[in-house]
Protein backbone atom coordinates (compact mmCIF):
# COMPACT_ATOMS: atom_id res chain seq x y z
CA MET A 1 17.37 -8.89 -43.99
CA LYS A 2 19.31 -6.01 -44.97
CA HIS A 3 18.84 -5.63 -48.86
CA ARG A 4 14.60 -6.07 -48.67
CA GLU A 5 13.09 -3.06 -50.72
CA VAL A 6 11.97 0.06 -48.93
CA SER A 7 9.42 2.25 -49.65
CA ALA A 8 10.45 5.59 -50.93
CA LEU A 9 7.97 7.57 -48.15
CA SER A 10 10.00 8.47 -45.32
CA ALA A 11 8.23 7.15 -41.84
CA ILE A 12 10.19 9.53 -39.88
CA GLU A 13 11.94 12.69 -40.89
CA ILE A 14 14.07 14.87 -38.53
CA SER A 15 15.67 17.63 -39.26
CA GLY A 16 17.87 20.36 -36.98
CA LEU A 17 16.91 18.61 -34.24
CA ARG A 18 18.05 19.85 -30.72
CA LYS A 19 17.20 19.10 -27.04
CA SER A 20 18.62 21.11 -24.43
CA PHE A 21 18.10 20.04 -20.66
CA GLY A 22 19.12 23.19 -19.12
CA ALA A 23 22.39 24.47 -19.64
CA LEU A 24 23.10 20.84 -21.04
CA GLU A 25 22.73 20.30 -24.89
CA VAL A 26 22.12 16.23 -25.03
CA LEU A 27 21.42 17.10 -29.05
CA ARG A 28 22.98 19.53 -31.61
CA GLY A 29 21.38 19.86 -34.73
CA ILE A 30 20.43 16.11 -35.52
CA ASP A 31 19.08 15.42 -39.31
CA LEU A 32 18.51 11.81 -40.17
CA SER A 33 15.62 10.34 -42.16
CA VAL A 34 14.04 6.60 -41.61
CA ASP A 35 12.01 4.98 -45.05
CA SER A 36 9.05 2.97 -44.82
CA GLY A 37 10.20 -0.57 -44.16
CA GLU A 38 13.66 0.57 -42.60
CA VAL A 39 15.62 -0.98 -39.55
CA VAL A 40 17.80 2.25 -38.56
CA CYS A 41 19.90 1.04 -35.33
CA VAL A 42 21.66 3.97 -33.09
CA ILE A 43 24.53 2.85 -31.94
CA GLY A 44 27.09 4.97 -29.53
CA PRO A 45 28.84 5.61 -25.79
CA SER A 46 26.60 6.43 -23.10
CA GLY A 47 25.34 10.34 -22.63
CA SER A 48 25.42 10.46 -27.06
CA GLY A 49 22.38 11.38 -26.74
CA LYS A 50 20.59 8.20 -28.53
CA SER A 51 17.93 7.78 -26.18
CA THR A 52 16.74 11.13 -25.91
CA LEU A 53 16.06 11.11 -29.45
CA LEU A 54 13.91 8.63 -29.76
CA ARG A 55 11.81 9.92 -26.97
CA CYS A 56 11.80 12.95 -28.97
CA VAL A 57 10.00 11.36 -32.07
CA ASN A 58 6.73 10.74 -30.24
CA LEU A 59 7.34 13.46 -27.53
CA LEU A 60 7.96 12.36 -24.54
CA GLU A 61 11.22 14.36 -25.03
CA VAL A 62 10.10 18.02 -26.54
CA PRO A 63 12.70 19.28 -28.29
CA THR A 64 14.16 22.41 -27.68
CA GLY A 65 14.35 23.34 -32.13
CA GLY A 66 14.32 21.52 -35.32
CA THR A 67 11.30 19.80 -36.85
CA ILE A 68 10.42 15.94 -36.68
CA ARG A 69 7.51 14.49 -39.44
CA VAL A 70 6.02 11.03 -38.42
CA GLY A 71 4.20 10.10 -41.69
CA GLY A 72 4.63 13.09 -42.48
CA VAL A 73 2.73 14.15 -39.66
CA GLU A 74 4.96 17.06 -38.51
CA VAL A 75 4.58 16.52 -34.54
CA THR A 76 6.56 19.55 -33.50
CA ASP A 77 3.81 21.83 -34.30
CA PRO A 78 1.76 22.88 -31.72
CA ASP A 79 -1.56 22.21 -33.53
CA CYS A 80 -0.15 18.64 -34.17
CA ASP A 81 -2.80 15.56 -32.56
CA ILE A 82 0.12 14.31 -31.08
CA ASP A 83 -2.08 11.03 -29.42
CA GLY A 84 -3.14 10.73 -33.12
CA VAL A 85 0.49 10.08 -34.20
CA ARG A 86 1.38 8.24 -30.89
CA ARG A 87 -1.29 5.55 -31.74
CA ARG A 88 0.60 5.07 -35.00
CA ILE A 89 3.87 4.43 -32.78
CA GLY A 90 4.53 1.30 -30.74
CA MET A 91 7.87 1.77 -28.26
CA VAL A 92 9.44 -0.68 -26.03
CA PHE A 93 11.57 0.83 -23.19
CA GLN A 94 14.76 -0.90 -21.40
CA GLN A 95 11.77 -1.63 -18.59
CA PHE A 96 8.97 -3.67 -19.34
CA ASN A 97 6.19 -1.55 -17.78
CA LEU A 98 3.75 -4.07 -17.51
CA PHE A 99 0.68 -3.83 -15.45
CA GLY A 100 2.00 -6.11 -12.57
CA HIS A 101 -1.85 -6.74 -11.12
CA LEU A 102 -2.81 -7.55 -14.45
CA ARG A 103 -2.70 -10.96 -16.23
CA VAL A 104 -0.42 -11.32 -19.88
CA ARG A 105 -3.44 -10.99 -22.26
CA GLU A 106 -5.06 -8.49 -20.02
CA ASN A 107 -1.98 -6.00 -20.85
CA LEU A 108 -2.44 -6.76 -24.14
CA THR A 109 -6.22 -5.78 -24.50
CA ILE A 110 -6.62 -2.74 -21.93
CA SER A 111 -4.96 -0.41 -24.40
CA GLN A 112 -6.76 -2.09 -27.47
CA ARG A 113 -10.70 -1.59 -25.72
CA ARG A 114 -9.61 2.13 -24.12
CA VAL A 115 -7.92 3.55 -26.83
CA LEU A 116 -8.94 1.57 -30.25
CA ARG A 117 -12.34 1.12 -28.62
CA ARG A 118 -12.49 -2.74 -29.91
CA SER A 119 -14.56 -5.23 -28.68
CA ARG A 120 -13.37 -7.61 -25.77
CA ALA A 121 -13.78 -10.52 -28.51
CA GLU A 122 -11.61 -8.72 -30.85
CA ALA A 123 -9.02 -7.18 -28.15
CA GLN A 124 -8.98 -10.82 -26.51
CA ARG A 125 -8.09 -12.31 -30.80
CA ILE A 126 -5.90 -9.66 -31.51
CA ALA A 127 -3.70 -10.42 -28.17
CA ALA A 128 -3.65 -14.58 -29.12
CA ALA A 129 -2.23 -13.09 -32.43
CA ASN A 130 0.21 -11.66 -31.07
CA LEU A 131 1.41 -13.59 -28.08
CA GLU A 132 2.07 -16.28 -30.51
CA ARG A 133 3.47 -13.85 -32.63
CA VAL A 134 6.37 -13.45 -29.87
CA GLY A 135 6.30 -17.39 -28.87
CA LEU A 136 3.97 -16.49 -25.82
CA ALA A 137 0.85 -18.24 -26.77
CA ASP A 138 0.93 -20.29 -23.34
CA LYS A 139 1.53 -17.78 -21.20
CA ALA A 140 -1.57 -15.36 -21.61
CA ASP A 141 -2.91 -16.85 -18.66
CA ALA A 142 0.35 -16.02 -16.29
CA TYR A 143 0.92 -12.53 -14.19
CA PRO A 144 4.30 -10.87 -15.19
CA ALA A 145 5.84 -11.63 -11.89
CA GLN A 146 5.15 -14.94 -12.73
CA LEU A 147 7.77 -14.62 -16.16
CA SER A 148 11.28 -14.69 -16.95
CA GLY A 149 12.77 -10.90 -18.17
CA GLY A 150 13.37 -12.26 -21.26
CA GLN A 151 9.68 -13.03 -21.49
CA GLN A 152 8.61 -10.13 -19.99
CA GLN A 153 10.53 -8.12 -22.65
CA ARG A 154 8.39 -10.07 -25.41
CA VAL A 155 5.18 -9.59 -23.54
CA ALA A 156 5.77 -5.25 -24.23
CA ILE A 157 6.35 -6.15 -27.73
CA ALA A 158 3.44 -8.22 -28.11
CA ARG A 159 1.44 -5.29 -26.55
CA ALA A 160 2.53 -2.83 -28.99
CA LEU A 161 2.04 -4.76 -31.62
CA ALA A 162 -1.50 -5.48 -30.61
CA MET A 163 -2.20 -1.06 -31.20
CA ASP A 164 -0.93 -1.84 -35.44
CA PRO A 165 1.38 0.59 -35.19
CA GLN A 166 2.92 1.59 -38.76
CA LEU A 167 6.57 2.08 -36.53
CA MET A 168 7.91 0.46 -33.70
CA LEU A 169 10.94 1.99 -31.78
CA PHE A 170 13.30 0.30 -29.55
CA ASP A 171 15.30 1.94 -26.68
CA GLU A 172 18.21 -0.30 -25.55
CA PRO A 173 15.31 -3.29 -25.92
CA THR A 174 18.04 -5.68 -23.78
CA SER A 175 19.95 -3.94 -21.26
CA ALA A 176 17.59 -4.89 -18.49
CA LEU A 177 17.93 -8.69 -19.39
CA ASP A 178 20.46 -11.26 -18.29
CA PRO A 179 22.76 -12.26 -20.78
CA GLU A 180 21.25 -15.61 -21.45
CA LEU A 181 17.79 -14.38 -21.89
CA VAL A 182 18.32 -11.28 -24.85
CA GLY A 183 19.06 -13.61 -27.22
CA GLU A 184 14.84 -14.49 -27.40
CA VAL A 185 14.23 -10.87 -27.72
CA LEU A 186 16.52 -10.35 -30.05
CA ALA A 187 14.93 -13.49 -32.50
CA VAL A 188 11.37 -11.91 -32.31
CA MET A 189 12.78 -8.16 -33.65
CA ARG A 190 14.71 -10.12 -36.12
CA GLY A 191 10.94 -11.63 -37.30
CA LEU A 192 9.37 -8.06 -37.18
CA ALA A 193 12.32 -6.76 -39.53
CA ALA A 194 12.11 -10.31 -41.28
CA ASP A 195 8.24 -8.80 -41.99
CA GLY A 196 9.14 -5.67 -43.29
CA MET A 197 8.31 -3.06 -39.90
CA THR A 198 9.98 0.19 -39.73
CA MET A 199 12.41 0.04 -36.49
CA LEU A 200 14.04 2.39 -34.97
CA VAL A 201 16.61 0.75 -32.40
CA VAL A 202 18.84 2.29 -30.13
CA THR A 203 21.30 -0.54 -29.24
CA HIS A 204 24.37 -1.90 -27.58
CA GLU A 205 23.81 -5.24 -29.07
CA MET A 206 26.24 -4.76 -32.15
CA ALA A 207 25.82 -8.42 -33.61
CA PHE A 208 21.89 -7.71 -34.14
CA ALA A 209 22.81 -4.25 -36.15
CA ARG A 210 25.36 -5.77 -38.29
CA GLU A 211 22.83 -8.88 -39.29
CA VAL A 212 19.80 -6.82 -38.94
CA ALA A 213 20.13 -3.39 -39.96
CA SER A 214 19.07 -1.33 -42.98
CA ARG A 215 21.22 1.27 -41.85
CA VAL A 216 23.65 1.90 -38.62
CA VAL A 217 24.08 5.96 -37.11
CA PHE A 218 26.72 6.50 -34.89
CA MET A 219 26.22 9.13 -32.10
CA ASP A 220 28.91 10.91 -30.08
CA GLY A 221 28.44 14.49 -28.05
CA GLY A 222 24.60 14.86 -29.51
CA VAL A 223 25.71 15.09 -32.71
CA ILE A 224 25.36 12.31 -36.01
CA VAL A 225 29.10 11.25 -36.66
CA GLU A 226 28.38 8.44 -39.27
CA SER A 227 26.04 6.60 -40.92
CA GLY A 228 26.19 4.28 -43.61
CA GLU A 229 25.54 0.32 -44.36
CA PRO A 230 26.46 -2.03 -41.52
CA ALA A 231 28.98 -3.30 -43.27
CA GLN A 232 31.00 0.14 -44.13
CA VAL A 233 30.38 1.42 -40.53
CA PHE A 234 31.06 -1.93 -39.14
CA GLY A 235 34.19 -3.06 -41.69
CA ALA A 236 35.59 0.28 -43.00
CA PRO A 237 34.43 3.55 -40.66
CA ARG A 238 35.04 6.66 -42.39
CA GLU A 239 35.56 8.90 -38.79
CA ARG A 240 38.00 7.80 -36.42
CA ARG A 241 35.90 8.83 -33.56
CA THR A 242 33.32 5.70 -34.80
CA ALA A 243 36.62 3.59 -35.17
CA GLU A 244 37.97 3.94 -31.62
CA PHE A 245 34.50 3.45 -30.52
CA LEU A 246 33.96 -0.24 -32.09
CA HIS A 247 37.26 -0.64 -31.58
CA ARG A 248 36.46 -0.49 -27.63
CA VAL A 249 33.30 -2.23 -27.76
CA LEU A 250 34.23 -5.05 -30.23
CA GLU A 251 37.84 -5.66 -28.92
CA PRO A 252 36.65 -7.06 -25.19
CA THR A 253 34.33 -9.35 -26.59
CA ARG A 254 36.92 -11.38 -28.97
CA VAL A 255 39.14 -11.10 -26.16
CA SER A 256 36.54 -12.65 -23.56
CA GLU A 257 35.67 -15.42 -26.48
CA SER A 258 39.40 -16.02 -26.51
CA GLU A 259 40.01 -16.98 -22.78
CA ILE A 260 36.86 -18.91 -22.38
CA GLY A 261 38.63 -20.96 -25.28
CA ALA A 262 41.67 -21.24 -23.70
CA GLN A 263 40.43 -21.81 -20.17
CA PRO A 264 39.61 -25.55 -20.45
CA ARG A 265 42.90 -26.17 -21.74
CA ALA A 266 44.77 -24.40 -18.84
CA GLN A 267 42.41 -26.32 -16.53
CA HIS A 268 43.75 -29.46 -17.90
CA ASP A 269 47.41 -28.86 -18.34
CA GLY A 270 47.45 -27.82 -14.82
């Protein structure tokens, strides 16, 4: 998946992006491009500006400075039809943001009908196809409260896909899930990557980034510290700050697995 071909056309072009909240400068001059067909994973410590970067792409946060182009359209231009651009972007948040009073099928059809003006029959056909795609064809008549967190997040992904996006943005899509439910969401995202979907993913799932990303971007302090192929960033980071971060987030996992493996022997020996 890391080495699949990508288009020469940039899906996202970010130049000199700055974002401040009052006196707090969260993004301090970001330059980043994502080619069509690429999966770019953004990693870094909390507060580094990762989610703010993602939210600036479709103007959920309005940049303080710099330019952003999506599919060649400058979304930071005051005359830009941002609603038109947003129709080409799917976004999946940490929280699922499903309509609790609507069944799963209705969660997938409401925007299709209101925004894309699809007929009820067409919207339901597309909803069914995307529920099948995320492995939830049998949950069309369920309400969100009847689903696990992982299933709700998969419904949220299916809802975004039903709008036929050219680009998918994921903002820590597994952070609100119990650990045992994370895998089912990542499996859907792996499938999207394999199908060639352009994806910009903010994540703390390092194994996913290593396996699926075309490119990994490490952010800290509102800047991009390092960017490169997963093997380079994870295996031989150029920047000391990158190495320190990866050591901190990866080492506890190894220690934990070692301790878990040792527990049965310790109990038996006792």
